[in-house]
Short mmCIF file of C-alpha atoms and ligand atoms in Angstrom, two decimals:
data_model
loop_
_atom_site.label_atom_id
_atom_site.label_comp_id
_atom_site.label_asym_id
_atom_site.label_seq_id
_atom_site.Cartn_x
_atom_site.Cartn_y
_atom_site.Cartn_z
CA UNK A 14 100.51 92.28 117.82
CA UNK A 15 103.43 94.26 119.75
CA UNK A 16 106.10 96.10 117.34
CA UNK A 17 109.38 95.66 117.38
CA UNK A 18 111.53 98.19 116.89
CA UNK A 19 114.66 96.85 118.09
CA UNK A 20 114.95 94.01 115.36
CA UNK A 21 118.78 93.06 115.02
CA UNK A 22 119.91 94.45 111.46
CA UNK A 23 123.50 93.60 111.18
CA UNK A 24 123.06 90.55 109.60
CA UNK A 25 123.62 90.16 105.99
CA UNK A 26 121.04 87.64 104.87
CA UNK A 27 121.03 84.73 102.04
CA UNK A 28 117.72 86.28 100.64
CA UNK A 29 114.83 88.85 102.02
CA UNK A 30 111.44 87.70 100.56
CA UNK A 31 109.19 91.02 100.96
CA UNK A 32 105.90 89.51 101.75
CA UNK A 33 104.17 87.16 103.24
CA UNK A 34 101.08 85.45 101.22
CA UNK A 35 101.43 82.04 99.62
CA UNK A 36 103.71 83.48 96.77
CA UNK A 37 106.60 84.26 99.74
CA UNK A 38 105.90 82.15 102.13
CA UNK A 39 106.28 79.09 99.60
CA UNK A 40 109.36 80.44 98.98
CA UNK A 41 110.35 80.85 102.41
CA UNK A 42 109.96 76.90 103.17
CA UNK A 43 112.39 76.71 99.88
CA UNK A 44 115.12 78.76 100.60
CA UNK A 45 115.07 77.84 104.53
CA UNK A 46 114.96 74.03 103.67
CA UNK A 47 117.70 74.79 101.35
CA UNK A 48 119.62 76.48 104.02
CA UNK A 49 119.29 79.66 103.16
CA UNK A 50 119.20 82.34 105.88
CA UNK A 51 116.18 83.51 105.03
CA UNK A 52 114.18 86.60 106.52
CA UNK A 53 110.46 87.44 105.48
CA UNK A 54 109.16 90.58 105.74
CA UNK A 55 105.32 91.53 105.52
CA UNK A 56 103.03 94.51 106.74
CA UNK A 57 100.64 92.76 108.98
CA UNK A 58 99.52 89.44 109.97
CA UNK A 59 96.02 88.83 108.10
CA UNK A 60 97.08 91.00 105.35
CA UNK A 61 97.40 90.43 101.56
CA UNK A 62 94.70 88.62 99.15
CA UNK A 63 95.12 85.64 100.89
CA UNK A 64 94.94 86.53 104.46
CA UNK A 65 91.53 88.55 103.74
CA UNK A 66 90.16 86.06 101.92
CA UNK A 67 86.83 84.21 104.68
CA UNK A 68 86.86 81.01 103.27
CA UNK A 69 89.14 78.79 100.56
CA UNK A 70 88.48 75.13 99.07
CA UNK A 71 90.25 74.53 96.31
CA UNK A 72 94.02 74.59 97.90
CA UNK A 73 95.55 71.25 97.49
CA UNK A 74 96.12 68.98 100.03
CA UNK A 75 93.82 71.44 101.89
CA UNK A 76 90.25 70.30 101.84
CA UNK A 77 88.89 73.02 104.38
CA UNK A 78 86.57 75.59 104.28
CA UNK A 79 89.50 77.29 105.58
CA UNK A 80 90.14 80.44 106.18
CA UNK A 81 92.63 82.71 104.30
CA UNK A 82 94.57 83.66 107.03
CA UNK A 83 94.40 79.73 108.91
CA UNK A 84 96.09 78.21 105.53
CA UNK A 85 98.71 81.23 105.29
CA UNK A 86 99.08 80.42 109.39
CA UNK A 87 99.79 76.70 108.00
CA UNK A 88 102.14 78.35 105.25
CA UNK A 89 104.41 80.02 107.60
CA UNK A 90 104.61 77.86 110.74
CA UNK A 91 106.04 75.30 107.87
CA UNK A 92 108.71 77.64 106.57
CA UNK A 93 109.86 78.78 110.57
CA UNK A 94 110.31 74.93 110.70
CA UNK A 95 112.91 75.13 108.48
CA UNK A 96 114.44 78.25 110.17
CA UNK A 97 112.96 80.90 108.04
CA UNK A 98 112.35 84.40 110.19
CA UNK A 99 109.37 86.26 109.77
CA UNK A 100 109.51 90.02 110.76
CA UNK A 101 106.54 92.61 110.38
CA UNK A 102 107.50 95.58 108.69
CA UNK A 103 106.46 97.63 106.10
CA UNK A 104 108.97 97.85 103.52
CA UNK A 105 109.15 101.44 102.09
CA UNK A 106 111.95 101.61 100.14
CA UNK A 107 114.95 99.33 98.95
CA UNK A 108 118.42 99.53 97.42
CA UNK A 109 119.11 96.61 95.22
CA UNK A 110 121.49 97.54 92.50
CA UNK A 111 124.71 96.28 94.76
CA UNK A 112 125.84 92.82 95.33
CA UNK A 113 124.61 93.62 99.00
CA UNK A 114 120.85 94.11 98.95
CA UNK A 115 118.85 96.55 101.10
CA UNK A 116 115.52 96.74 102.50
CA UNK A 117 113.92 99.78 104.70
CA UNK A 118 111.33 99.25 106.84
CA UNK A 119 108.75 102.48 107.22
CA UNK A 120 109.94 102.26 111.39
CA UNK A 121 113.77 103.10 109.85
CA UNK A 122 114.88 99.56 110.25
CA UNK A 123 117.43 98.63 107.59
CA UNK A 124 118.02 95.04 106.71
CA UNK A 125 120.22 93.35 104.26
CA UNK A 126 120.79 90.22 101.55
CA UNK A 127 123.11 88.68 98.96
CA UNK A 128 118.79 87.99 97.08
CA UNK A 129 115.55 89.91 97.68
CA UNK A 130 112.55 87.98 96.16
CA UNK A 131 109.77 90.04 95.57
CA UNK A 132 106.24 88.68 96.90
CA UNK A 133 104.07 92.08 97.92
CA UNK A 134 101.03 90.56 95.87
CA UNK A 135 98.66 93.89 94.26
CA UNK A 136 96.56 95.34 96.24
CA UNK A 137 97.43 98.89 96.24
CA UNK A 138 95.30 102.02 96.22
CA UNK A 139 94.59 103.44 92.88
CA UNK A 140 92.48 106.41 93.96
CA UNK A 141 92.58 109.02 96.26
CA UNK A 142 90.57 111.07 98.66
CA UNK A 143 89.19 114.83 98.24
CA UNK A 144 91.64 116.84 99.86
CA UNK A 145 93.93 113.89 100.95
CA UNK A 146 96.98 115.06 98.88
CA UNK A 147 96.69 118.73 99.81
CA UNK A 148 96.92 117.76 103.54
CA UNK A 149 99.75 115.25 103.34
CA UNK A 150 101.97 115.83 106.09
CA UNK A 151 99.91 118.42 107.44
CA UNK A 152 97.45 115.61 109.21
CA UNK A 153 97.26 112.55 106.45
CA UNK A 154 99.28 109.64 107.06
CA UNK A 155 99.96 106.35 105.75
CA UNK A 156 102.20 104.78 109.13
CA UNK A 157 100.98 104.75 112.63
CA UNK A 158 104.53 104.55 113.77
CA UNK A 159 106.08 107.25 112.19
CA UNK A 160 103.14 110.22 113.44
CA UNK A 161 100.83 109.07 116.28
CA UNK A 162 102.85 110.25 118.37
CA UNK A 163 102.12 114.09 116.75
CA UNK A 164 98.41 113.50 117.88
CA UNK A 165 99.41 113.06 121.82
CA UNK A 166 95.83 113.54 123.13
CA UNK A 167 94.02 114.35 119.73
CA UNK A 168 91.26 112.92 117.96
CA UNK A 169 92.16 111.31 115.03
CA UNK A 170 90.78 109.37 112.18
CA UNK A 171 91.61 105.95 110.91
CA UNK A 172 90.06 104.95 107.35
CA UNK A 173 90.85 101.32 106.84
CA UNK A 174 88.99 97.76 106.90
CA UNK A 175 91.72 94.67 107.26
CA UNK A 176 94.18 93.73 110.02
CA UNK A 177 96.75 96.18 109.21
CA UNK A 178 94.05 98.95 109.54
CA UNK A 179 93.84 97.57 112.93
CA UNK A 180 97.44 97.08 114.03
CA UNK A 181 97.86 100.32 113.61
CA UNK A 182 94.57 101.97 115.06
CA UNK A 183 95.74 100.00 118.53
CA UNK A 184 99.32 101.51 117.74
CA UNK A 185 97.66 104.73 117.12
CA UNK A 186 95.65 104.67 119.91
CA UNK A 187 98.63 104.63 122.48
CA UNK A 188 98.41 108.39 121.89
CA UNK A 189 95.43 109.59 120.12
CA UNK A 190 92.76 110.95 123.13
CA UNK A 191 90.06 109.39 120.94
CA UNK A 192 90.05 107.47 117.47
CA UNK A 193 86.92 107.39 114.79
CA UNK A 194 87.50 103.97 113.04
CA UNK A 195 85.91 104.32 109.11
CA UNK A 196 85.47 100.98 107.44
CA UNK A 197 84.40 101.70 104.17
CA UNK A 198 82.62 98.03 104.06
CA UNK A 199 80.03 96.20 105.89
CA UNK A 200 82.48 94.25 107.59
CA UNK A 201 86.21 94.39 109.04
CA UNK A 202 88.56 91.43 106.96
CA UNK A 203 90.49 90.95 109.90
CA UNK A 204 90.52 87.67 112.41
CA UNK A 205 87.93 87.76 115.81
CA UNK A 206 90.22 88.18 117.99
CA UNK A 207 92.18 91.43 116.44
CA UNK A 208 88.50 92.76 115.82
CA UNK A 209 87.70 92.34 119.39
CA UNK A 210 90.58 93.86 120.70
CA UNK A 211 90.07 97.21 118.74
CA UNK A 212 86.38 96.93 119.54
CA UNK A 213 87.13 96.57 123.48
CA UNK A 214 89.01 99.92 123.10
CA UNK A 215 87.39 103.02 125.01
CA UNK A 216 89.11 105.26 122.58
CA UNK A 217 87.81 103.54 119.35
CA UNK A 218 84.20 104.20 117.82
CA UNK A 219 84.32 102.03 114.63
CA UNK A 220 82.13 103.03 112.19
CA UNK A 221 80.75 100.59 110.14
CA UNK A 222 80.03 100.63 106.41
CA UNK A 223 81.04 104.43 106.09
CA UNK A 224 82.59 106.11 103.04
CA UNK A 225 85.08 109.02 102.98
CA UNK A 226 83.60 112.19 101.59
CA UNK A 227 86.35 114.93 102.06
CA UNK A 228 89.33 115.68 104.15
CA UNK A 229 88.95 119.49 105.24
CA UNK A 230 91.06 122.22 107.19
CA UNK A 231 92.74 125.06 106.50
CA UNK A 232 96.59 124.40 106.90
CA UNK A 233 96.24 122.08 108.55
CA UNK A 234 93.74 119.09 108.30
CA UNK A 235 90.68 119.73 110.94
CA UNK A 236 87.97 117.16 109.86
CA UNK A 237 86.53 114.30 108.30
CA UNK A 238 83.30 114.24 106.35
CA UNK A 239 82.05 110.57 105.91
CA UNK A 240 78.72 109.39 105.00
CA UNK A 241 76.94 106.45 105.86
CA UNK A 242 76.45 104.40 103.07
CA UNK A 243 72.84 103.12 104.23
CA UNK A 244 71.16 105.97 105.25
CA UNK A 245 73.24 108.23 103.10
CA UNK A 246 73.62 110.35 105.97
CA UNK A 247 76.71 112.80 106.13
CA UNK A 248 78.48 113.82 109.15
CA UNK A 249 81.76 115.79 109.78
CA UNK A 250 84.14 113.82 112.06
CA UNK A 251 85.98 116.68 113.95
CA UNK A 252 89.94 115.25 114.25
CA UNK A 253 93.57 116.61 113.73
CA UNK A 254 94.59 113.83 111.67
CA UNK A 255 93.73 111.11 109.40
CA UNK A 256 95.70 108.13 108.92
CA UNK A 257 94.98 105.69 105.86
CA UNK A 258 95.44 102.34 105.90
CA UNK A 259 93.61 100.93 102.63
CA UNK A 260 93.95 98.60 99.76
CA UNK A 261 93.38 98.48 96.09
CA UNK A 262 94.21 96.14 93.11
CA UNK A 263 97.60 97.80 92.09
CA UNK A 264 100.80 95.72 92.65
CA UNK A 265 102.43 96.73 95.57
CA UNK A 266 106.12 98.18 93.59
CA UNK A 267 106.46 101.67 94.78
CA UNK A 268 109.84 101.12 96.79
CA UNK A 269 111.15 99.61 94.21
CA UNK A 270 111.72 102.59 93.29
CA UNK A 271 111.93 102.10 89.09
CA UNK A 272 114.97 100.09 89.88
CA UNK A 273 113.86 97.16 88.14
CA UNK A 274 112.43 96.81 84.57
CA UNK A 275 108.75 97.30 84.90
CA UNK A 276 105.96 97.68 81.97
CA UNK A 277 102.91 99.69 82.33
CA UNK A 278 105.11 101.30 85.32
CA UNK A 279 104.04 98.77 87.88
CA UNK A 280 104.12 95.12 85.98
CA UNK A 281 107.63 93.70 87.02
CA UNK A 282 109.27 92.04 83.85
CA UNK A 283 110.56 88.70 84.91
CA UNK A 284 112.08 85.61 83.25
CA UNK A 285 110.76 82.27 83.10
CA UNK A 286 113.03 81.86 86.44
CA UNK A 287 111.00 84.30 88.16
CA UNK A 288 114.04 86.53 87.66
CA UNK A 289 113.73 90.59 87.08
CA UNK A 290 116.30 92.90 85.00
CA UNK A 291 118.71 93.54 88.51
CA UNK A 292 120.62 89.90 89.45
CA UNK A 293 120.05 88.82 92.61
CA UNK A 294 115.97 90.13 92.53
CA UNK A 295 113.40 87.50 91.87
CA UNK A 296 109.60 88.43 91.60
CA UNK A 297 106.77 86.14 92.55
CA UNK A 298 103.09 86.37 92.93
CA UNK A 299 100.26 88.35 92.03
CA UNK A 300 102.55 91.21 92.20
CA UNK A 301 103.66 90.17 88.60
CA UNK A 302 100.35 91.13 86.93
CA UNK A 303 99.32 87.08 86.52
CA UNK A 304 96.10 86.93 84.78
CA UNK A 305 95.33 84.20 86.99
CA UNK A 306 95.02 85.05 90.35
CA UNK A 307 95.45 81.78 92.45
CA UNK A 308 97.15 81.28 95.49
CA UNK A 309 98.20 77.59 94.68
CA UNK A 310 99.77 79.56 91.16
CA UNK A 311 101.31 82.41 93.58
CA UNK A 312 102.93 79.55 95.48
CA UNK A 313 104.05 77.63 92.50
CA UNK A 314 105.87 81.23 91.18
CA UNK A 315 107.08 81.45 94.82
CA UNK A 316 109.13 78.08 94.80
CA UNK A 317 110.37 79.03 90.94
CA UNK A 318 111.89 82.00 92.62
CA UNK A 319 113.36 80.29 95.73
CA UNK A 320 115.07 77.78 93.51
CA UNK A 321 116.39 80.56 91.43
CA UNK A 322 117.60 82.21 94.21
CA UNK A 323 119.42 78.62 95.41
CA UNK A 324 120.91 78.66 91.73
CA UNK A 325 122.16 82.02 91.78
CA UNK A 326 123.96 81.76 95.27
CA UNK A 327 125.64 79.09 94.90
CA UNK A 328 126.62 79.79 91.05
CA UNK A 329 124.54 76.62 89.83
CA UNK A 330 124.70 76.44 85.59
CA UNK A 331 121.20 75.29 86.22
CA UNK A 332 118.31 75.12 88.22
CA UNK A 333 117.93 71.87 90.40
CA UNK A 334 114.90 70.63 92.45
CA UNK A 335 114.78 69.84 95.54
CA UNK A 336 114.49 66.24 96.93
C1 LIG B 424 88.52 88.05 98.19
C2 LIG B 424 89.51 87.10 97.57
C3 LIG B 424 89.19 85.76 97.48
C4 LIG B 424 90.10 84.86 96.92
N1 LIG B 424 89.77 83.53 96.85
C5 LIG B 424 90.67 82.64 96.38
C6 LIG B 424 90.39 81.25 96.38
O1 LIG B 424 89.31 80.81 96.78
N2 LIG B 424 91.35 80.40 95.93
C7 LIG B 424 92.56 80.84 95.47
O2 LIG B 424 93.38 80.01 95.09
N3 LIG B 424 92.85 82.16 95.45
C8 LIG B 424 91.95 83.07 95.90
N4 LIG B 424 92.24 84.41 95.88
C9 LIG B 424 93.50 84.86 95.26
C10 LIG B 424 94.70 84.64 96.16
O3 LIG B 424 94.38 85.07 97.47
C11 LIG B 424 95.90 85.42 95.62
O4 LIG B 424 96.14 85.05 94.28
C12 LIG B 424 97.15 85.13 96.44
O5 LIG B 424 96.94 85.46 97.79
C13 LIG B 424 98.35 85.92 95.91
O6 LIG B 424 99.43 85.61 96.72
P1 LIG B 424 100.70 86.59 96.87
O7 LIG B 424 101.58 85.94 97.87
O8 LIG B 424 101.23 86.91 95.54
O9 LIG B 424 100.11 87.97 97.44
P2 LIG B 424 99.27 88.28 98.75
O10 LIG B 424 98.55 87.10 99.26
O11 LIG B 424 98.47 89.49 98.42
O12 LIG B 424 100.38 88.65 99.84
C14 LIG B 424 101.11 89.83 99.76
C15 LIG B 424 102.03 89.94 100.96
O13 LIG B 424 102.87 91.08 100.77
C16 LIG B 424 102.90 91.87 101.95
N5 LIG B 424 103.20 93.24 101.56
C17 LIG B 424 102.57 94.03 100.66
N6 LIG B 424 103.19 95.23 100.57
C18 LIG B 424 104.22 95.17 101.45
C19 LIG B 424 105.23 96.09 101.83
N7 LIG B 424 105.30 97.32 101.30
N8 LIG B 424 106.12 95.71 102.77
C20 LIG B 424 106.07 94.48 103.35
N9 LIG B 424 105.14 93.56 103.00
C21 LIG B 424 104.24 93.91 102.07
C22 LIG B 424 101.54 91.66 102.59
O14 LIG B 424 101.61 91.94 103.99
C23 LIG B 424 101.33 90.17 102.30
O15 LIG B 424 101.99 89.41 103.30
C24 LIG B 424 91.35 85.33 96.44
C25 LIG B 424 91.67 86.68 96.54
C26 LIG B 424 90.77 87.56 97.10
C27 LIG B 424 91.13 89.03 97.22
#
């Protein structure tokens, strides 16, 4: 769970797959095994559709009950096999128009490819908390890295209920004198051992099956109403800051940045070769809007992508498969 900030960015990669759920990481064992440098990039470990999902049956080969996170485990350990690199970072913002593609990282880390392929799956936030636009910057915010350090022996508030709430709540809590952990459900989607590690922190006091009421101050944000969703009990949460690390059902496009062809503004238009309007970017995944949410489909799109990607590095008139 350590960050690292000191990644090596000089590198010019084949391709940059932003995310890591079935759709990229299927693509990952393709473009590695096709010897393709090939970095991954992906917010947190247990994160995406896939890595909260408890318990999954129907993956083939797969008979399980297995875990989410234990078949995505399976997923990547198969594409570093091949040589594919897998990097956490959250990927904020990108520059893909050039024949040199570029990738930011929310920590300021820039890396760079000849192909991105696009794999950030859809589960965005659609709505947002009373009061948490007015105090943006003045005490809300959405990376651990960038401001704990503001809230050097503060109390803080962390609203989030998956491993990359977590991550950054231990992050967070390098600094913060004393951290109220709000988990809107009635249970954190994260893996034991990340649960007990946040739970074993003196700082942290996770409350459980809590909902967000209002963020409140006056310039600058001084509390947290929540309410406890059993007893319906309210209770102001007195902290300088308030950092939010939820998800949604909204495709996960924003630093794309409108660069490529998109309908409804977040529905990436791609071909039947997975690729988008800008050559060199490939899509893949629930991130595309698929009506049918799968992981074995998300994996299928992934591989269409990574053999796209083959074809249009190495100027092929046609895709080939791989043997
Ligand atoms: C509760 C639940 C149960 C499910 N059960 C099943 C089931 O039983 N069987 C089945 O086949 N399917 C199931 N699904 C659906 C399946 O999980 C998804 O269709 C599949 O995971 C989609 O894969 P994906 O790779 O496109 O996206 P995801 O799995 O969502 O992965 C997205 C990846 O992108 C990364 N990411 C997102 N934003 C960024 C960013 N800004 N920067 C860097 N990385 C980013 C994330 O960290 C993650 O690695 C279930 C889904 C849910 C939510």
């Amino acid at each position: 769970m350590e960050l690292t900030l000191d990644f090596h960015t000089d590198k010019v990669y084949d391709v940059i797959i932003i995310g890591a759920g079935p759709a990229g990481s299927s693509a990952a064992i393709y473009t590695a095994r096709a010897g393709l440098s090939t970095l991954v990039l992906f917010r947190a470990e247990a994160d995406g559709a896939l890595g909260v999902t408890q318990k999954i049956e129907n993956y083939p080969g797969i008979r399980g009950p297995i875990s989410g996170y234990e078949l995505l485990r399976l997923m990547r350990e198969h594409a570093k096999a091949f040589g594919a690199e897998f990097v956490r970072g959250k990927v904020i913002a990108t520059d893909l128009l050039g024949e040199i593609k570029k990738v930011y990282t929310i920590d300021g880390r820039e890396f760079k490819s000849r192909a991105v392929i696009i794999a950030s799956g859809a589960m965005e936030r659609t709505n947002k908390y009373k009061g948490e636009e007015e105090f943006l910057g003045k005490g809300v915010s959405y990376c651990g890295v960038c401001d704990a350090a503001f809230f050097k022996d503060k109390p803080v508030a962390v609203v989030g209920e998956d491993d990359y709430a977590l991550e950054e709540t231990e992050f967070i809590a390098r600094f913060a004198s004393k951290i109220y952990l709000v988990v809107p459900s009635s249970r954190i989607k994260a893996p034991h051992e990340v649960i007990a590690e946040v739970q074993f922190n003196p700082k942290v006091e996770i409350l459980l099956h809590h909902r967000v009421v209002e963020i409140v101050g006056s310039s600058l944000v001084e509390g947290l109403w929540v309410q406890d969703i059993n007893t319906k009990e309210k209770k102001l949460l007195k902290v300088d800051g308030v950092f939010i690390f939820l998800g949604g059902n909204k495709p996960s496009v924003d630093f794309l940045m409108n660069q490529v062809e998109m309908t409804d503004g977040h529905c990436i238009v791609v071909n039947e070769e997975m690729s988008t309007s800008v050559p060199g970017v490939f899509a893949a995944g629930d991130v595309l809007c698929n009506n049918i949410k799968q992981a074995v489909i998300a994996a299928a799109d992934g591989v269409k992508a990574a053999l796209a990607v083959d074809k249009y590095l190495n100027k092929k008139t046609k895709i080939t498969a791989q043997w």
